[in-house]
Amino acid sequence: MPFLHYFCHLHLLLLSFHADTAFSARCATSTAKKEFQKCMTLPTQQASIAWTFHPSNATLDLVFFGTFISPSGWVALGINPTSAEMTGTRALIAFSDPNSGQLVLLPYILDTTVKLQKTPLVSQPLDIHLLSSSAALYGGKLATIHNGAAVQIFATLRLEPNHTKVHFVWNRGLYVQGYSPTIHPTTSNDLSSISTINILSGFTSSQIVHNTKTLKMVHGIMNAISWGVMLPSGAVTARYFRHIQSLGPAWFYIHAGVQLSAFFLGTVGFAIGLKLGNSSPGVTYGLHRKLGIAAFCLGGLQTLALLFRPKTTNKYRKYWKSYHHFVGYACVVIGVVNVFEGFEVMGAGGSYGKLAYCLCLSTLIGACIALEVNSWVIFCRKSKEDKLRREGIISDKGSTDLIHNS
């Protein structure tokens, strides 16, 4: 089919976007304050961390390297004592003091009420063994907080005996209201800024994060092709090709084949989405999930409707056609909207992948407009022919000549 060409370009451009977003900064073990034994590049936000662990007294010295995304924003490093998620994290958040303009570092506990934005985030002492903490901008005392400014967060804490796996959580936001940091962006990278590090071996869960990113990419590509391109293409086939007499019943087999292929491919993408949701209980995409479930259910109803399709002579045929058209077009609209929502969820709102999909969708819409105009031209010609025939001006043979000469 002609859309296969666009599928290939869409796939390649989405992969190129994935390669661009995988970039991250190199880690360093040396700072102006002290030297560290090990360092690691974190999987998101171009962040990294360096540390020194003292087994004799279970003390961990560390520094986190992050960047601001706004002059009025904040950068945070946290440790979750129990699990690799945001809720329950004990965080140190650096931002500009609203009174003095100097860089400050304050402790916060991220509980459930903060996650649901029911209450503002208020600084409070941490219930972990934090021995010392400080923050500094890269460049020394003359450095200022600006978009892209680098910050270093230092901390020294005592771990529980024989507990060398630490759940690190980090993030950054755009605004601070007073001394209360506001919610961070909710792109895929921002919601996956979590890593469990074994501070003795240096082993991290980054491989799991990488596998999750790969699954997200596969999920996005499959759903963009199935719900976002193939399903609308099948609807176009049914609407405009069924009236071409030379095709005979072939239009129906093309329509059914494209729609069934789209549904089965979309089902695989939907299943991957469910797996991603189950593997990240702390991350939710409410609208994207609801639209995905709605599109899948409508697609399933359309597939079942094919099994109960009445014959053309059946009196219930017209009701079945109304149901089929309504559910089909609703599924197409929801599927396309959810593809765009998926780009936003992945943080690919300005990516080449989205541009490729928009070009593909625009081509399909342009073809629909051309076919719609052609259908109206044929309809008007036939109406004119019927009127002339009723008036006895032309015969059946003359109507054929009139159509060919128009």
Coordinates of N, CA and C in Angstrom, one line a residue, residues 102-189:
Q102 N 20.1 34.2 47.0 CA 21.2 33.3 47.1 C 20.7 31.8 46.9
L103 N 21.6 30.9 46.5 CA 21.2 29.5 46.4 C 21.0 28.9 47.8
V104 N 19.9 28.3 48.0 CA 19.6 27.6 49.3 C 19.3 26.1 49.0
L105 N 19.5 25.3 50.0 CA 19.2 23.9 50.0 C 18.4 23.5 51.2
L106 N 17.2 23.1 51.0 CA 16.3 22.8 52.1 C 15.8 21.3 52.0
P107 N 15.5 20.7 53.1 CA 15.0 19.3 53.1 C 13.5 19.2 53.0
Y108 N 13.0 18.2 52.3 CA 11.6 18.0 52.1 C 11.3 16.5 52.1
I109 N 10.1 16.1 52.6 CA 9.6 14.8 52.5 C 8.4 14.7 51.6
L110 N 8.5 13.9 50.5 CA 7.5 13.8 49.5 C 6.5 12.7 49.9
D111 N 5.4 13.1 50.5 CA 4.4 12.1 50.8 C 3.3 12.1 49.8
T112 N 2.2 11.3 50.1 CA 1.2 11.1 49.1 C 0.4 12.4 48.8
T113 N 0.2 13.2 49.8 CA -0.6 14.5 49.6 C 0.2 15.4 48.7
V114 N 1.5 15.4 48.7 CA 2.3 16.2 47.8 C 2.2 15.7 46.4
K115 N 2.2 14.4 46.2 CA 2.1 13.8 44.9 C 0.8 14.2 44.2
L116 N -0.3 14.1 45.0 CA -1.6 14.4 44.5 C -1.9 15.9 44.5
Q117 N -0.9 16.7 44.9 CA -1.0 18.2 44.9 C -2.2 18.7 45.8
K118 N -2.5 17.9 46.8 CA -3.5 18.4 47.8 C -3.0 19.4 48.7
T119 N -1.7 19.4 49.0 CA -1.1 20.4 49.9 C 0.2 20.8 49.3
P120 N 0.7 22.1 49.6 CA 2.0 22.5 49.1 C 3.1 21.8 49.8
L121 N 4.2 21.8 49.1 CA 5.4 21.1 49.6 C 6.1 22.0 50.6
V122 N 6.2 21.6 51.9 CA 6.7 22.4 53.0 C 8.0 21.8 53.5
S123 N 9.0 22.6 53.7 CA 10.3 22.1 54.2 C 10.1 21.5 55.6
Q124 N 10.8 20.4 55.9 CA 10.8 19.8 57.2 C 12.0 18.9 57.4
P125 N 12.4 18.7 58.6 CA 13.6 17.9 58.9 C 13.4 16.4 58.3
L126 N 14.5 15.8 57.9 CA 14.4 14.5 57.3 C 14.6 13.5 58.5
D127 N 14.0 12.3 58.3 CA 14.1 11.3 59.3 C 15.1 10.2 58.9
I128 N 16.1 10.6 58.2 CA 17.2 9.7 57.8 C 18.5 10.3 58.5
H129 N 19.5 9.5 58.5 CA 20.8 10.0 59.2 C 21.6 10.9 58.2
L130 N 21.1 12.1 58.0 CA 21.8 13.1 57.2 C 22.7 13.8 58.1
L131 N 24.0 13.7 57.8 CA 25.1 14.3 58.7 C 25.4 15.7 58.2
S132 N 25.4 16.0 56.9 CA 25.6 17.3 56.4 C 25.1 17.4 55.0
S133 N 24.9 18.7 54.5 CA 24.4 18.9 53.2 C 24.7 20.3 52.8
S134 N 24.9 20.5 51.5 CA 25.2 21.9 50.9 C 25.0 21.8 49.4
A135 N 24.9 23.0 48.8 CA 24.8 23.1 47.4 C 25.6 24.2 46.9
A136 N 26.1 24.1 45.7 CA 26.9 25.2 45.0 C 26.7 25.2 43.5
L137 N 26.7 26.4 43.0 CA 26.6 26.5 41.5 C 28.0 26.3 40.9
Y138 N 28.0 25.7 39.7 CA 29.2 25.5 39.0 C 29.7 26.9 38.6
G139 N 30.9 27.3 39.0 CA 31.5 28.6 38.6 C 31.8 29.4 39.9
G140 N 31.4 28.9 41.1 CA 31.8 29.6 42.3 C 30.8 30.6 42.7
K141 N 31.2 31.6 43.6 CA 30.4 32.6 44.2 C 29.8 33.5 43.1
L142 N 30.5 33.7 42.0 CA 30.0 34.7 41.0 C 28.9 34.1 40.1
A143 N 28.7 32.8 40.2 CA 27.7 32.1 39.3 C 26.3 32.5 39.7
T144 N 25.4 32.5 38.7 CA 24.0 32.8 38.9 C 23.1 31.7 38.4
I145 N 21.9 31.7 39.0 CA 21.0 30.7 38.5 C 20.3 31.2 37.2
H146 N 20.4 30.4 36.2 CA 19.8 30.7 34.9 C 19.4 29.4 34.2
N147 N 18.7 29.6 33.1 CA 18.3 28.4 32.4 C 19.5 27.6 31.9
G148 N 19.7 26.4 32.4 CA 20.8 25.6 32.0 C 22.0 25.6 33.0
A149 N 21.9 26.4 34.1 CA 22.9 26.5 35.1 C 23.2 25.2 35.8
A150 N 24.4 24.9 36.0 CA 24.8 23.6 36.6 C 24.9 23.8 38.1
V151 N 24.3 22.8 38.9 CA 24.4 22.9 40.4 C 24.9 21.6 40.9
Q152 N 25.6 21.7 42.0 CA 26.1 20.5 42.7 C 25.5 20.4 44.1
I153 N 24.9 19.3 44.4 CA 24.3 19.0 45.7 C 25.1 18.0 46.5
F154 N 25.7 18.4 47.6 CA 26.6 17.6 48.4 C 25.8 17.1 49.6
A155 N 26.1 15.8 50.0 CA 25.4 15.3 51.2 C 26.3 14.2 51.8
T156 N 26.2 14.1 53.1 CA 26.9 13.0 53.8 C 25.8 12.4 54.7
L157 N 25.7 11.0 54.6 CA 24.7 10.4 55.4 C 25.2 9.0 55.8
R158 N 24.6 8.5 56.9 CA 25.0 7.2 57.4 C 23.9 6.2 57.0
L159 N 24.3 5.1 56.4 CA 23.3 4.1 56.0 C 23.1 3.1 57.1
E160 N 22.0 2.3 56.9 CA 21.8 1.2 57.8 C 22.8 0.1 57.5
P161 N 23.2 -0.6 58.6 CA 24.2 -1.7 58.4 C 23.8 -2.7 57.3
N162 N 24.7 -3.1 56.4 CA 24.5 -4.1 55.4 C 23.4 -3.6 54.3
H163 N 23.1 -2.3 54.3 CA 22.2 -1.8 53.3 C 23.0 -1.0 52.3
T164 N 23.5 -1.6 51.2 CA 24.3 -0.8 50.2 C 23.6 -0.5 48.9
K165 N 22.3 -0.9 48.8 CA 21.5 -0.5 47.7 C 20.7 0.7 48.0
V166 N 20.9 1.8 47.3 CA 20.2 3.1 47.6 C 19.3 3.5 46.4
H167 N 18.1 3.8 46.8 CA 17.1 4.3 45.8 C 17.2 5.8 45.6
F168 N 17.9 6.2 44.5 CA 18.0 7.7 44.3 C 16.9 8.2 43.4
V169 N 16.4 9.4 43.8 CA 15.3 10.0 43.0 C 15.8 11.5 42.8
W170 N 15.7 11.9 41.5 CA 16.1 13.3 41.2 C 15.1 13.9 40.3
N171 N 15.1 15.3 40.3 CA 14.2 15.9 39.4 C 14.4 17.4 39.4
R172 N 13.7 18.2 38.5 CA 13.8 19.6 38.5 C 12.5 20.2 38.0
G173 N 12.3 21.5 38.4 CA 11.0 22.1 38.1 C 11.2 23.6 37.7
L174 N 10.1 24.2 37.3 CA 10.2 25.5 36.7 C 10.0 26.6 37.7
Y175 N 9.2 26.4 38.8 CA 8.9 27.5 39.7 C 9.0 27.1 41.2
V176 N 9.2 28.1 42.0 CA 9.2 27.9 43.4 C 8.3 29.1 44.0
Q177 N 7.2 28.7 44.7 CA 6.3 29.7 45.3 C 6.7 29.9 46.7
G178 N 7.3 31.0 47.0 CA 7.9 31.2 48.3 C 9.0 30.2 48.6
Y179 N 8.8 29.3 49.5 CA 9.8 28.2 49.7 C 9.2 26.9 49.4
S180 N 8.2 26.9 48.6 CA 7.5 25.6 48.2 C 7.7 25.3 46.7
P181 N 8.5 24.4 46.4 CA 8.7 24.0 44.9 C 7.4 23.5 44.3
T182 N 7.1 23.9 43.1 CA 5.9 23.4 42.5 C 6.2 22.1 41.7
I183 N 5.1 21.6 41.1 CA 5.2 20.3 40.4 C 6.2 20.4 39.3
H184 N 7.0 19.3 39.1 CA 7.9 19.2 37.9 C 7.2 18.9 36.7
P185 N 7.8 19.0 35.5 CA 7.2 18.6 34.2 C 6.9 17.1 34.3
T186 N 5.9 16.7 33.5 CA 5.5 15.3 33.5 C 5.8 14.5 32.2
T187 N 6.9 14.8 31.6 CA 7.3 14.1 30.4 C 7.9 12.7 30.9
S188 N 8.1 11.8 29.9 CA 8.6 10.5 30.2 C 9.9 10.5 31.0
N189 N 10.8 11.4 30.6 CA 12.1 11.5 31.3 C 11.9 12.0 32.7

